[in-house]
Coordinates of C-alpha atoms in Angstrom, one line a residue:
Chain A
X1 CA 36.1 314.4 219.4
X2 CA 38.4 314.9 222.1
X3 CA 40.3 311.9 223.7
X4 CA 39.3 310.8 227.3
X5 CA 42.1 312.6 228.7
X6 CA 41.7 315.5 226.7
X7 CA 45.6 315.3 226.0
X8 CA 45.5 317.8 223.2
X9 CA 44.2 320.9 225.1
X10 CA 45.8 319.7 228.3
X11 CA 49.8 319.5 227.2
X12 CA 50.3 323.1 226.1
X13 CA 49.8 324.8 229.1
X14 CA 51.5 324.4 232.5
X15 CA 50.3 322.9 235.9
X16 CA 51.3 326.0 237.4
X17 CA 48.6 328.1 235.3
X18 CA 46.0 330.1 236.0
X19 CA 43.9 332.1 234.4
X20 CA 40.3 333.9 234.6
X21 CA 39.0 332.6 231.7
X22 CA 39.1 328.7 231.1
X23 CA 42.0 327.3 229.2
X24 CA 40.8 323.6 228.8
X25 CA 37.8 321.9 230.0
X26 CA 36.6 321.9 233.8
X27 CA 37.1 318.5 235.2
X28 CA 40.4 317.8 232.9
X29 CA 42.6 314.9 233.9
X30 CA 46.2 314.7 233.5
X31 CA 49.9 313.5 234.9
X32 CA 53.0 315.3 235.0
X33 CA 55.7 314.0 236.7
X34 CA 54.6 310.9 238.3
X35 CA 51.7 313.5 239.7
X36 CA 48.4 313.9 238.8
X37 CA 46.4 316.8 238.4
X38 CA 42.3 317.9 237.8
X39 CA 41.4 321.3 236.4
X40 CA 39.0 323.8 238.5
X41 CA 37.5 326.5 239.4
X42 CA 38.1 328.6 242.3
X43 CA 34.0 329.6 243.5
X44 CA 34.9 330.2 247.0
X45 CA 35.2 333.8 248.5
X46 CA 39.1 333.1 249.6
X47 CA 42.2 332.3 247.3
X48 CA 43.4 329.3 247.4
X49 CA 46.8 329.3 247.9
X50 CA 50.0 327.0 247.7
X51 CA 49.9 324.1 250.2
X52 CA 46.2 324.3 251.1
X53 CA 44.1 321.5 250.3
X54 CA 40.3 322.2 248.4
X55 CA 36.9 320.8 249.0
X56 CA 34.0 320.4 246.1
X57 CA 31.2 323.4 246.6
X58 CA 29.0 322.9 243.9
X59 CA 27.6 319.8 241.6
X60 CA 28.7 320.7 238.4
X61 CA 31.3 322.2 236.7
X62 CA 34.2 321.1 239.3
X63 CA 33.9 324.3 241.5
X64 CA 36.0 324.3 245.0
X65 CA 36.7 326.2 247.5
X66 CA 39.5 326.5 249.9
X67 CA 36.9 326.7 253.0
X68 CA 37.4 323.6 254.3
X69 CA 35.9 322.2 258.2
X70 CA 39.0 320.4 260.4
X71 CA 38.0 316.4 260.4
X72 CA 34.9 316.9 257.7
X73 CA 34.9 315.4 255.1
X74 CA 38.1 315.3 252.7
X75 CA 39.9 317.3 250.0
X76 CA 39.1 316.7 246.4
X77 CA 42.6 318.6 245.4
X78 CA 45.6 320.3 246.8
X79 CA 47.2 323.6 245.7
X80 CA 50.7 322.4 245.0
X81 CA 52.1 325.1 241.9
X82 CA 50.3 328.9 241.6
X83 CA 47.5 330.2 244.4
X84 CA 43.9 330.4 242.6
X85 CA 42.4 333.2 243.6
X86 CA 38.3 333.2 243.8
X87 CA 36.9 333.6 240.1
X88 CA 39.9 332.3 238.6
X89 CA 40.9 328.5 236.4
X90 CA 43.6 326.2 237.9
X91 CA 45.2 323.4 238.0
X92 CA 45.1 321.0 241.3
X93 CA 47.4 318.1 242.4
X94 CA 44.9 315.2 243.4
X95 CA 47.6 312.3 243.9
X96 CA 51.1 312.8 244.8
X97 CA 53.9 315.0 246.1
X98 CA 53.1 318.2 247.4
X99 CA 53.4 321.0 250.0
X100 CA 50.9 320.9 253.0
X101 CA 50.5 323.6 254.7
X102 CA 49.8 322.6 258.4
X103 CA 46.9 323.8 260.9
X104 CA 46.7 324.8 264.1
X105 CA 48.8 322.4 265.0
X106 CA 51.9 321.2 263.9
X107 CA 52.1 317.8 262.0
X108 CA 55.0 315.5 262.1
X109 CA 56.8 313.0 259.4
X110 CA 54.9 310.1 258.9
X111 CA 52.0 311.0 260.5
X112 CA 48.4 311.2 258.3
X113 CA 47.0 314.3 256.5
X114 CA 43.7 314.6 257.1
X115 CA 41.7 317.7 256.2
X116 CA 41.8 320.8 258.3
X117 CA 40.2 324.4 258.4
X118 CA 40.5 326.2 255.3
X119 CA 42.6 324.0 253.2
X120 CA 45.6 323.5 255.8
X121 CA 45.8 319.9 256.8
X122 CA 45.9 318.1 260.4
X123 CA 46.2 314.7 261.5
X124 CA 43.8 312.2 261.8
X125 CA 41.8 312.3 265.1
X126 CA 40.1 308.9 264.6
X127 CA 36.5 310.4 264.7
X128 CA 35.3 308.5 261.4
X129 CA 34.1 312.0 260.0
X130 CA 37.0 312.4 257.6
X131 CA 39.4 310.8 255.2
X132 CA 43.0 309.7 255.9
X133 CA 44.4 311.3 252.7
X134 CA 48.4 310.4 252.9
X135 CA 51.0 311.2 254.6
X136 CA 53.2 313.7 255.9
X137 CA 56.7 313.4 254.8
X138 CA 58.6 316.8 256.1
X139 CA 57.5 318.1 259.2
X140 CA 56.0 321.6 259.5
X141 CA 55.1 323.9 263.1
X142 CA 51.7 325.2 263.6
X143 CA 51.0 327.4 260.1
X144 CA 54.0 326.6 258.7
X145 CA 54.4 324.7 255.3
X146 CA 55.7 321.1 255.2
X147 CA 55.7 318.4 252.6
X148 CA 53.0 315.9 251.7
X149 CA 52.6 312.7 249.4
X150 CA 48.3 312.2 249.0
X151 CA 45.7 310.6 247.1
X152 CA 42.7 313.1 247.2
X153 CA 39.2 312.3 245.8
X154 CA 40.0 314.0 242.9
X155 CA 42.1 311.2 242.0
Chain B
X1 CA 64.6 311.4 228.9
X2 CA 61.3 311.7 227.1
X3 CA 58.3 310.4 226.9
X4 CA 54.5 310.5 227.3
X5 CA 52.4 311.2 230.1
X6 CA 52.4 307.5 231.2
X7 CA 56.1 307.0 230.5
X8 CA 54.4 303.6 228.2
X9 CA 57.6 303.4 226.3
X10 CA 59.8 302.4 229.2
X11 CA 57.6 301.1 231.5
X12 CA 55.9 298.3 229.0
X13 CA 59.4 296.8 228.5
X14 CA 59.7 295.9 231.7
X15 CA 57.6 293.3 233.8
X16 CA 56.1 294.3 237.2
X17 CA 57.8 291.3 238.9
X18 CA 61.1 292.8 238.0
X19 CA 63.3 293.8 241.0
X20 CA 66.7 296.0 239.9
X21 CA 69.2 297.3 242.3
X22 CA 69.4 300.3 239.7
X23 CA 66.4 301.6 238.2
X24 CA 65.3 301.4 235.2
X25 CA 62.9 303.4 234.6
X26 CA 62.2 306.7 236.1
X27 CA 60.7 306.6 239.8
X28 CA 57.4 307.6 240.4
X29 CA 56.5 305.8 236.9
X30 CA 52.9 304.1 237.0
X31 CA 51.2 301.7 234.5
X32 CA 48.6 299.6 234.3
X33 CA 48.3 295.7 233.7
X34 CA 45.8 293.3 233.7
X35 CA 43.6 295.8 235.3
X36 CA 46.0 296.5 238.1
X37 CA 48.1 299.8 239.0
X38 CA 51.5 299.8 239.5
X39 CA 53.9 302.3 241.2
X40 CA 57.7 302.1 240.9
X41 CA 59.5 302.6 243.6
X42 CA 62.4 302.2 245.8
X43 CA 63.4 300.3 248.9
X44 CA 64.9 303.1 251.3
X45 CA 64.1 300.9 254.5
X46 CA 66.7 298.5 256.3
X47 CA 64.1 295.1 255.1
X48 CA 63.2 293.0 252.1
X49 CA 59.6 294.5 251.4
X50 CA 58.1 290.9 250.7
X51 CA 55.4 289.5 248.8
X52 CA 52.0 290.2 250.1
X53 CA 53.2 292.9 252.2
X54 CA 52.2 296.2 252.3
X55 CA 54.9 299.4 252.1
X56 CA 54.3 303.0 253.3
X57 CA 56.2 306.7 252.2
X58 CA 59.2 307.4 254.0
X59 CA 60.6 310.4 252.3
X60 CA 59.9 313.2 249.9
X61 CA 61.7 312.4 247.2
X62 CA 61.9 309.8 244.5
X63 CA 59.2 307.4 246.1
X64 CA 61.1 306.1 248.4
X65 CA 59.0 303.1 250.5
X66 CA 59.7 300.8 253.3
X67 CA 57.9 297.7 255.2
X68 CA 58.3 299.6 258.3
X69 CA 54.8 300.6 259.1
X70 CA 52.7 300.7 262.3
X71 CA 49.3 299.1 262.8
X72 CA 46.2 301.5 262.6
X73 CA 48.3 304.0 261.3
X74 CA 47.9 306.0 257.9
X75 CA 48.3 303.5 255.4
X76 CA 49.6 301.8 252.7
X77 CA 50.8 303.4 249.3
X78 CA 51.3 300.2 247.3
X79 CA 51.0 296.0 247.9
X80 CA 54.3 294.0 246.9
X81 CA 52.3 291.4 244.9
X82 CA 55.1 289.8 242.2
X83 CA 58.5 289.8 244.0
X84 CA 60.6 290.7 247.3
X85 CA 61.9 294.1 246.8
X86 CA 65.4 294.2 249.3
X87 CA 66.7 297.2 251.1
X88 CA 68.2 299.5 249.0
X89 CA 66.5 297.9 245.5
X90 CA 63.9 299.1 243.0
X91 CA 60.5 297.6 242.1
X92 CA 56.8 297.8 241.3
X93 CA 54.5 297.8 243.7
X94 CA 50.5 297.5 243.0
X95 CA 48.5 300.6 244.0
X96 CA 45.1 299.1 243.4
X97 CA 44.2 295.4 242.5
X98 CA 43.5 292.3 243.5
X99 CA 46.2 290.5 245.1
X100 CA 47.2 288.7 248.6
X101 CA 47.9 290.2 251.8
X102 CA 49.9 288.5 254.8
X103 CA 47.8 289.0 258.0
X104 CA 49.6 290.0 261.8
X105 CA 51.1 286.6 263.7
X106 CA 47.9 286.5 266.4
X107 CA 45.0 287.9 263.9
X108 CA 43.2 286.5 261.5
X109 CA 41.6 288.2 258.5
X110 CA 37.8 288.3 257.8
X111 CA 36.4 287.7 254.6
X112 CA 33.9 290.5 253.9
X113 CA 35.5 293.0 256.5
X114 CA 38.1 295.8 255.6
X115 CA 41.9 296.2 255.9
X116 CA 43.8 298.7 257.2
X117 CA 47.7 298.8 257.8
X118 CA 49.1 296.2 260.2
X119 CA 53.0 296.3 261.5
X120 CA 56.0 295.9 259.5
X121 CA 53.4 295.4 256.1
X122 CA 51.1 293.2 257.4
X123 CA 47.8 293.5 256.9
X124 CA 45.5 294.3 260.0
X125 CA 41.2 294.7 260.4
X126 CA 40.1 297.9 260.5
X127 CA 38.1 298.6 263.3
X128 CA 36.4 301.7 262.9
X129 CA 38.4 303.6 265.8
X130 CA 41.9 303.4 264.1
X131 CA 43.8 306.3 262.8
X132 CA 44.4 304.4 259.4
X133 CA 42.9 304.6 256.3
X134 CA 40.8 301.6 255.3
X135 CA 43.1 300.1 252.0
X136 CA 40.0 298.0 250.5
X137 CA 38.6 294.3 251.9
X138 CA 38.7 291.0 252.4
X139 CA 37.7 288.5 249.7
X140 CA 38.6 285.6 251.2
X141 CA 39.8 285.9 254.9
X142 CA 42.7 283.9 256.4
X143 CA 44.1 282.6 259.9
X144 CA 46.4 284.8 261.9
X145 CA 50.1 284.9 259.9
X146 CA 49.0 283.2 256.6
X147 CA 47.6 285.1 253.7
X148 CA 44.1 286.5 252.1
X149 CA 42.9 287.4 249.0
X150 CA 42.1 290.7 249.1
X151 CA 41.3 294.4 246.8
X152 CA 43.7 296.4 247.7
X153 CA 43.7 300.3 246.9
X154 CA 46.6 302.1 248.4
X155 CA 47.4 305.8 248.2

């Protein structure tokens, strides 16, 4: 029987994996440097790539998808290693230090992440329809890719 | 240095009230006592981060904190609960626990209602309109610049 963590499986293979197939169990848990990561599959119709942020689609099986609304809701994982592409088995980061990529907007040191259209992050607008989900800690113009510590609801 | 995935065999030498001004263990370490989570960190800003205070990110690397934050803004990462942490000094803080939490000089704390971040790491009610993430509630509220019991869950 596996332990709760599933630390067998998990330690041989890298955060930065992916693969097509499934390499551990969906829904995995682990840390690796201080961060901590969930395993997951990519079911949306987009990659998900490095610095974009991704919401749950589906009830089972830990299926996401990089198509994210701006102030809806939150992100259960970010994208910090390898881009997932749709079909495929990855690893996200669900509390720590990451790269956010920003929105239409730019988004400014110390200010909070909040989720934004398809996995790129914004700040809060106060509206009470989303999460406040860290901050950001290396500022980034409109589309660019700045820096990020977060606690997701994967976490 | 090596370890395992909770960095147990440094961390549980070491009590969470300690306060170093090298570290001792690696930054970014977490562990668990009593039922409470623990982050170390460091002191990057120019004040003590005192007990029952609340500290925020400040840069990307290392976990670097400080008391410096605004009220209705982001959040808290972590409660100093044990001991002061000066500038420039390394400590635990709690990331989710019970624990007290200094309310602002001219507002008192509610029991029953929830917390967000006050200025310079006191703790301020939320109000529903802030740009702050609510950090947990109010056990058992307090006059304006005293403290509460509260659970705290930071990012």
């Amino acid at each position: 029987m596996p332990s709760t963590f599933y630390n067998p499986p998990v330690n041989v293979e890298s955060v930065s994996s992916v693969t097509a197939t499934p390499s551990v169990q969906l829904g995995a848990v682990r840390m690796e440097a201080g961060d901590s990561y969930i395993y997951v599959y990519n079911t949306g119709s987009s990659t998900a790539g490095v610095g974009r942020g991704v919401i749950i689609s589906a009830c089972t099986g830990y299926s996401v998808t990089v198509s994210s609304v701006t102030n809806i809701g939150g992100f259960f994982g970010v994208v910090k290693h390898t881009a997932i592409p749709t079909g495929s088995y990855g690893w996200v980061l669900t509390r720590g230090f990451t790269p956010v990529v920003a929105g239409a907007t730019a988004i400014v040191s110390g200010g909070g992440l909040e989720v934004g259209v398809d996995g790129a992050f914004v700040h809060g607008a106060g509206t009470n329809t989303s999460v406040i989900q860290g901050y950001c800690v290396t500022a980034t113009a409109a589309g660019g890719t700045g820096y990020g510590y977060v606690r997701c609801f994967g976490a | 240095m090596s370890g395992g995935n909770f960095n147990n065999g440094a961390v549980m030498f070491e009590s969470v009230s300690a306060v170093t001004a090298t570290p001792t263990i690696q930054i970014g370490a977490r562990t668990t006592i009593n039922g409470e989570d623990y982050l170390y960190v460091y002191n990057g800003g120019a004040d003590t981060a005192t007990k029952d205070h609340g500290v925020i990110i400040t840069a990307m690397t290392g976990y670097t904190i400080s008391l410096q934050s605004t009220t209705g803004v982001v959040g808290f990462i972590g409660l100093v609960k044990h001991a002061d942490i000066p500038a420039a000094s390394y400590g635990w803080v709690m990331t989710r626990g019970f624990g007290q939490a200094m309310s602002p000089a001219t507002v008192s704390l509610t029991t029953g209602e929830p917390h967000c971040a006050g200025a310079s790491g006191v703790f301020s009610p939320f109000t529903g309109t802030q740009t702050a993430a609510v950090n947990g509630f109010i056990i058992n509220g307090c006059v304006s610049g005293a403290t509460a019991d509260v659970y705290f869950s930071g990012f």
